[in-house]
PDB file of C-alpha atoms in Angstrom:
ATOM      1  CA  MET A 276      18.901 -19.892 -77.357  1.00 36.00           C
ATOM      2  CA  ALA A 277      15.885 -20.983 -75.344  1.00 39.00           C
ATOM      3  CA  GLY A 278      16.556 -22.317 -71.881  1.00 41.00           C
ATOM      4  CA  TYR A 279      19.043 -19.631 -70.810  1.00 38.00           C
ATOM      5  CA  ALA A 280      16.539 -17.512 -68.928  1.00 44.00           C
ATOM      6  CA  MET A 281      17.024 -16.480 -65.320  1.00 46.00           C
ATOM      7  CA  GLY A 282      15.240 -19.576 -64.097  1.00 50.00           C
ATOM      8  CA  ALA A 283      17.141 -21.931 -66.378  1.00 51.00           C
ATOM      9  CA  TRP A 284      19.861 -22.477 -63.821  1.00 48.00           C
ATOM     10  CA  CYS A 285      17.205 -23.760 -61.463  1.00 51.00           C
ATOM     11  CA  ARG A 286      15.399 -25.978 -64.001  1.00 50.00           C
ATOM     12  CA  HIS A 287      17.482 -29.091 -63.653  1.00 49.00           C
ATOM     13  CA  LYS A 288      17.660 -32.369 -61.905  1.00 51.00           C
ATOM     14  CA  PRO A 289      17.876 -31.235 -58.269  1.00 52.00           C
ATOM     15  CA  GLU A 290      21.284 -31.599 -56.658  1.00 58.00           C
ATOM     16  CA  GLY A 291      22.167 -32.282 -53.078  1.00 61.00           C
ATOM     17  CA  ALA A 292      21.007 -35.377 -51.263  1.00 70.00           C
ATOM     18  CA  ALA A 293      20.098 -33.443 -48.113  1.00 76.00           C
ATOM     19  CA  LEU A 294      17.884 -30.936 -49.921  1.00 75.00           C
ATOM     20  CA  SER A 295      16.305 -33.609 -52.076  1.00 84.00           C
ATOM     21  CA  TYR A 296      15.510 -35.499 -48.879  1.00 89.00           C
ATOM     22  CA  VAL A 297      13.973 -32.352 -47.369  1.00 89.00           C
ATOM     23  CA  VAL A 298      11.756 -31.926 -50.431  1.00 90.00           C
ATOM     24  CA  LYS A 299      10.791 -35.618 -50.323  1.00 92.00           C
ATOM     25  CA  VAL A 300       9.667 -35.060 -46.733  1.00 94.00           C
ATOM     26  CA  LEU A 301       7.899 -31.775 -47.563  1.00 94.00           C
ATOM     27  CA  LYS A 302       5.806 -33.187 -50.420  1.00 95.00           C
ATOM     28  CA  PRO A 303       3.685 -35.593 -48.312  1.00 96.00           C
ATOM     29  CA  ILE A 304       3.382 -32.967 -45.563  1.00 97.00           C
ATOM     30  CA  ILE A 305       2.013 -30.480 -48.103  1.00 97.00           C
ATOM     31  CA  VAL A 306      -0.408 -33.109 -49.414  1.00 97.00           C
ATOM     32  CA  LEU A 307      -1.580 -33.894 -45.866  1.00 98.00           C
ATOM     33  CA  LEU A 308      -2.079 -30.189 -45.126  1.00 98.00           C
ATOM     34  CA  PHE A 309      -4.164 -29.836 -48.278  1.00 98.00           C
ATOM     35  CA  LEU A 310      -6.155 -32.949 -47.415  1.00 98.00           C
ATOM     36  CA  ALA A 311      -6.809 -31.681 -43.881  1.00 98.00           C
ATOM     37  CA  MET A 312      -7.864 -28.314 -45.257  1.00 98.00           C
ATOM     38  CA  THR A 313     -10.280 -29.996 -47.666  1.00 98.00           C
ATOM     39  CA  VAL A 314     -11.784 -32.303 -45.027  1.00 98.00           C
ATOM     40  CA  ILE A 315     -12.249 -29.456 -42.525  1.00 97.00           C
ATOM     41  CA  THR A 316     -13.884 -27.235 -45.145  1.00 97.00           C
ATOM     42  CA  LEU A 317     -16.195 -30.064 -46.246  1.00 97.00           C
ATOM     43  CA  ALA A 318     -17.136 -30.861 -42.648  1.00 96.00           C
ATOM     44  CA  ALA A 319     -17.841 -27.200 -41.888  1.00 96.00           C
ATOM     45  CA  THR A 320     -19.996 -26.911 -45.003  1.00 96.00           C
ATOM     46  CA  LEU A 321     -21.957 -30.031 -44.084  1.00 96.00           C
ATOM     47  CA  ALA A 322     -22.406 -28.702 -40.542  1.00 95.00           C
ATOM     48  CA  ARG A 323     -23.992 -25.555 -41.956  1.00 94.00           C
ATOM     49  CA  MET A 324     -26.261 -27.533 -44.270  1.00 94.00           C
ATOM     50  CA  PHE A 325     -27.496 -29.944 -41.601  1.00 94.00           C
ATOM     51  CA  PRO A 326     -28.368 -28.250 -38.311  1.00 90.00           C
ATOM     52  CA  VAL A 327     -28.188 -31.530 -36.379  1.00 93.00           C
ATOM     53  CA  LEU A 328     -24.388 -31.598 -36.865  1.00 92.00           C
ATOM     54  CA  PRO A 329     -22.228 -29.634 -34.419  1.00 93.00           C
ATOM     55  CA  SER A 330     -20.962 -26.252 -35.575  1.00 91.00           C
ATOM     56  CA  LEU A 331     -17.302 -26.059 -36.515  1.00 95.00           C
ATOM     57  CA  TYR A 332     -16.697 -22.432 -35.508  1.00 95.00           C
ATOM     58  CA  TRP A 333     -12.935 -22.927 -35.756  1.00 96.00           C
ATOM     59  CA  ALA A 334     -12.935 -24.296 -39.326  1.00 97.00           C
ATOM     60  CA  GLY A 335     -12.287 -20.995 -41.088  1.00 96.00           C
ATOM     61  CA  GLU A 336      -9.309 -20.230 -38.879  1.00 97.00           C
ATOM     62  CA  ALA A 337      -7.880 -23.747 -39.224  1.00 97.00           C
ATOM     63  CA  THR A 338      -8.239 -23.596 -42.998  1.00 98.00           C
ATOM     64  CA  ARG A 339      -6.425 -20.245 -43.174  1.00 97.00           C
ATOM     65  CA  TYR A 340      -3.526 -21.506 -41.062  1.00 98.00           C
ATOM     66  CA  LEU A 341      -3.243 -24.776 -42.977  1.00 98.00           C
ATOM     67  CA  ASN A 342      -3.227 -22.842 -46.253  1.00 98.00           C
ATOM     68  CA  PHE A 343      -0.531 -20.533 -44.872  1.00 98.00           C
ATOM     69  CA  TRP A 344       1.680 -23.476 -43.864  1.00 97.00           C
ATOM     70  CA  MET A 345       1.030 -25.269 -47.149  1.00 97.00           C
ATOM     71  CA  THR A 346       2.187 -22.162 -49.024  1.00 97.00           C
ATOM     72  CA  CYS A 347       5.261 -21.620 -46.850  1.00 96.00           C
ATOM     73  CA  LEU A 348       6.446 -25.188 -47.320  1.00 96.00           C
ATOM     74  CA  GLY A 349       5.416 -25.337 -50.973  1.00 95.00           C
ATOM     75  CA  ILE A 350       7.531 -22.314 -51.912  1.00 94.00           C
ATOM     76  CA  GLY A 351      10.728 -24.100 -50.946  1.00 89.00           C
ATOM     77  CA  ALA A 352       9.754 -27.377 -52.578  1.00 91.00           C
ATOM     78  CA  ALA A 353       8.759 -25.674 -55.829  1.00 92.00           C
ATOM     79  CA  LEU A 354      11.943 -23.610 -55.867  1.00 90.00           C
ATOM     80  CA  HIS A 355      14.047 -26.740 -55.392  1.00 86.00           C
ATOM     81  CA  LEU A 356      12.282 -28.465 -58.269  1.00 86.00           C
ATOM     82  CA  GLY A 357      12.390 -25.377 -60.523  1.00 83.00           C
ATOM     83  CA  LEU A 358       8.600 -25.195 -60.791  1.00 86.00           C
ATOM     84  CA  HIS A 359       8.071 -21.480 -60.211  1.00 82.00           C
ATOM     85  CA  PHE A 360       6.685 -19.442 -63.089  1.00 81.00           C
ATOM     86  CA  SER A 361       9.206 -17.512 -65.174  1.00 78.00           C
ATOM     87  CA  LEU A 362       8.557 -15.306 -68.172  1.00 75.00           C
ATOM     88  CA  THR A 363      11.558 -15.633 -70.480  1.00 80.00           C
ATOM     89  CA  ILE A 364      10.440 -13.898 -73.656  1.00 83.00           C
ATOM     90  CA  ILE A 365      12.411 -10.721 -72.860  1.00 80.00           C
ATOM     91  CA  SER A 366      15.473 -12.309 -71.293  1.00 81.00           C
ATOM     92  CA  ASP A 367      15.840 -14.762 -74.206  1.00 85.00           C
ATOM     93  CA  ALA A 368      16.451 -11.821 -76.534  1.00 89.00           C
ATOM     94  CA  TYR A 369      19.621 -10.766 -74.671  1.00 91.00           C
ATOM     95  CA  PRO A 370      23.136 -12.208 -74.938  1.00 93.00           C
ATOM     96  CA  LEU A 371      24.238 -14.944 -72.553  1.00 90.00           C
ATOM     97  CA  MET A 372      26.270 -12.648 -70.298  1.00 92.00           C
ATOM     98  CA  VAL A 373      23.284 -10.310 -69.783  1.00 91.00           C
ATOM     99  CA  ARG A 374      21.085 -13.282 -68.933  1.00 90.00           C
ATOM    100  CA  ARG A 375      23.728 -14.519 -66.515  1.00 92.00           C
ATOM    101  CA  ALA A 376      23.914 -11.115 -64.824  1.00 92.00           C
ATOM    102  CA  ALA A 377      20.127 -11.049 -64.586  1.00 90.00           C
ATOM    103  CA  ALA A 378      20.155 -14.516 -63.011  1.00 91.00           C
ATOM    104  CA  VAL A 379      22.789 -13.429 -60.470  1.00 94.00           C
ATOM    105  CA  ALA A 380      20.736 -10.326 -59.617  1.00 94.00           C
ATOM    106  CA  THR A 381      17.564 -12.388 -59.317  1.00 92.00           C
ATOM    107  CA  TYR A 382      19.036 -15.008 -57.007  1.00 94.00           C
ATOM    108  CA  ALA A 383      20.838 -12.380 -54.915  1.00 97.00           C
ATOM    109  CA  GLY A 384      17.543 -10.495 -54.576  1.00 97.00           C
ATOM    110  CA  MET A 385      15.760 -13.694 -53.575  1.00 96.00           C
ATOM    111  CA  MET A 386      18.424 -14.329 -50.931  1.00 97.00           C
ATOM    112  CA  LEU A 387      17.985 -10.784 -49.612  1.00 98.00           C
ATOM    113  CA  LEU A 388      14.212 -11.257 -49.427  1.00 98.00           C
ATOM    114  CA  ALA A 389      14.717 -14.609 -47.690  1.00 98.00           C
ATOM    115  CA  GLY A 390      16.981 -12.930 -45.143  1.00 98.00           C
ATOM    116  CA  VAL A 391      14.278 -10.351 -44.431  1.00 98.00           C
ATOM    117  CA  MET A 392      11.726 -13.151 -44.044  1.00 98.00           C
ATOM    118  CA  ILE A 393      13.981 -14.986 -41.596  1.00 98.00           C
ATOM    119  CA  ASN A 394      14.786 -11.889 -39.550  1.00 98.00           C
ATOM    120  CA  TYR A 395      11.288 -10.473 -39.275  1.00 98.00           C
ATOM    121  CA  GLY A 396       9.712 -13.920 -39.047  1.00 97.00           C
ATOM    122  CA  ILE A 397      11.749 -14.640 -35.925  1.00 97.00           C
ATOM    123  CA  GLN A 398      10.715 -11.258 -34.528  1.00 97.00           C
ATOM    124  CA  MET A 399       7.053 -12.032 -35.203  1.00 96.00           C
ATOM    125  CA  ILE A 400       7.408 -15.358 -33.394  1.00 96.00           C
ATOM    126  CA  THR A 401       8.897 -13.750 -30.299  1.00 95.00           C
ATOM    127  CA  TRP A 402       6.485 -10.785 -30.264  1.00 94.00           C
ATOM    128  CA  ASN A 403       3.399 -12.998 -30.586  1.00 92.00           C
ATOM    129  CA  PHE A 404       4.374 -15.892 -28.361  1.00 88.00           C
ATOM    130  CA  GLY A 405       1.736 -15.070 -25.762  1.00 91.00           C
ATOM    131  CA  GLN A 406      -1.015 -14.232 -28.273  1.00 95.00           C
ATOM    132  CA  LEU A 407      -3.603 -16.934 -28.923  1.00 96.00           C
ATOM    133  CA  SER A 408      -5.683 -17.365 -32.052  1.00 95.00           C
ATOM    134  CA  ALA A 409      -9.308 -16.324 -31.702  1.00 95.00           C
ATOM    135  CA  ALA A 410     -11.132 -19.589 -32.342  1.00 95.00           C
ATOM    136  CA  MET A 411      -8.665 -22.409 -31.734  1.00 96.00           C
ATOM    137  CA  GLN A 412      -6.662 -20.787 -28.909  1.00 95.00           C
ATOM    138  CA  VAL A 413      -3.374 -21.838 -30.525  1.00 95.00           C
ATOM    139  CA  PRO A 414      -0.292 -19.669 -29.877  1.00 95.00           C
ATOM    140  CA  MET A 415       0.176 -17.455 -32.930  1.00 96.00           C
ATOM    141  CA  SER A 416       3.916 -18.091 -32.795  1.00 95.00           C
ATOM    142  CA  TYR A 417       3.174 -21.642 -34.014  1.00 95.00           C
ATOM    143  CA  VAL A 418       1.565 -20.168 -37.094  1.00 95.00           C
ATOM    144  CA  TYR A 419       4.303 -17.584 -37.696  1.00 96.00           C
ATOM    145  CA  VAL A 420       7.098 -20.169 -37.534  1.00 97.00           C
ATOM    146  CA  GLY A 421       6.290 -20.872 -41.197  1.00 97.00           C
ATOM    147  CA  ILE A 422       7.756 -17.510 -42.253  1.00 97.00           C
ATOM    148  CA  PRO A 423      11.393 -18.100 -41.231  1.00 98.00           C
ATOM    149  CA  ILE A 424      11.175 -21.733 -42.363  1.00 97.00           C
ATOM    150  CA  SER A 425      10.035 -20.555 -45.788  1.00 97.00           C
ATOM    151  CA  GLY A 426      12.774 -17.910 -45.797  1.00 97.00           C
ATOM    152  CA  ALA A 427      15.416 -20.504 -44.955  1.00 97.00           C
ATOM    153  CA  LEU A 428      14.232 -22.800 -47.751  1.00 95.00           C
ATOM    154  CA  ILE A 429      14.263 -19.905 -50.238  1.00 95.00           C
ATOM    155  CA  PHE A 430      17.720 -18.793 -49.087  1.00 96.00           C
ATOM    156  CA  VAL A 431      19.316 -22.231 -49.382  1.00 94.00           C
ATOM    157  CA  HIS A 432      17.786 -23.013 -52.777  1.00 92.00           C
ATOM    158  CA  SER A 433      18.672 -19.564 -54.151  1.00 93.00           C
ATOM    159  CA  LEU A 434      22.233 -19.934 -52.892  1.00 94.00           C
ATOM    160  CA  ILE A 435      22.548 -23.293 -54.649  1.00 90.00           C
ATOM    161  CA  ALA A 436      21.183 -21.789 -57.874  1.00 89.00           C
ATOM    162  CA  LEU A 437      23.570 -18.818 -57.566  1.00 93.00           C
ATOM    163  CA  VAL A 438      26.551 -21.121 -57.074  1.00 92.00           C
ATOM    164  CA  ARG A 439      25.402 -23.123 -60.104  1.00 90.00           C
ATOM    165  CA  VAL A 440      25.339 -19.948 -62.234  1.00 91.00           C
ATOM    166  CA  PHE A 441      28.948 -19.179 -61.322  1.00 91.00           C
ATOM    167  CA  ARG A 442      30.113 -22.796 -61.589  1.00 89.00           C
ATOM    168  CA  GLN A 443      28.718 -23.216 -65.104  1.00 84.00           C
ATOM    169  CA  GLY A 444      30.435 -20.053 -66.316  1.00 68.00           C
ATOM    170  CA  GLY A 445      27.276 -18.655 -67.834  1.00 49.00           C
ATOM    171  CA  ASN A 446      26.236 -21.855 -69.551  1.00 50.00           C
ATOM    172  CA  ALA A 447      22.915 -23.042 -68.173  1.00 46.00           C
ATOM    173  CA  GLU A 448      22.449 -26.216 -70.184  1.00 44.00           C
ATOM    174  CA  GLY A 449      26.036 -27.363 -70.532  1.00 40.00           C
ATOM    175  CA  GLU A 450      26.191 -26.366 -74.212  1.00 39.00           C
ATOM    176  CA  ALA A 451      29.262 -24.781 -75.779  1.00 37.00           C
ATOM    177  CA  GLN A 452      29.310 -20.987 -75.692  1.00 38.00           C
TER     178      GLN A 452
END
């Protein structure tokens, strides 16, 4: 019975050459963002320890924005690979059709949330286009672009998982019912 939880339809070998390519591109970008965040934080710490080094007043802001972008891109990559946490102890106790209905509700809810992220993310971009960040003087719309991108990744991956639930007829692992 294990393996039929809500997330089971997403724990698979990823399908779709285009989405797999997107995730292959996202992975090194996420690594580079993390590396940049680490180097900036280390440099800012060293600058505080040794007064002869120039102050990196913008380091905290840069680190926050890099972390934000890393998270936004990482959500879609992790969803595509089926790496998000799922607690299946309760759902495993229910019959297959209940688990299937729960999976449909979960993916539909994720698509709804992704739609909200896309809609309001675009609004945030347009409302804050003229606003600059405090330390780096970067347009805040560049930062907020991560929200609709993350929403689009969530929407597409949830839609694929939802289609997979219906295509498999309630059978997540390809086993006989």
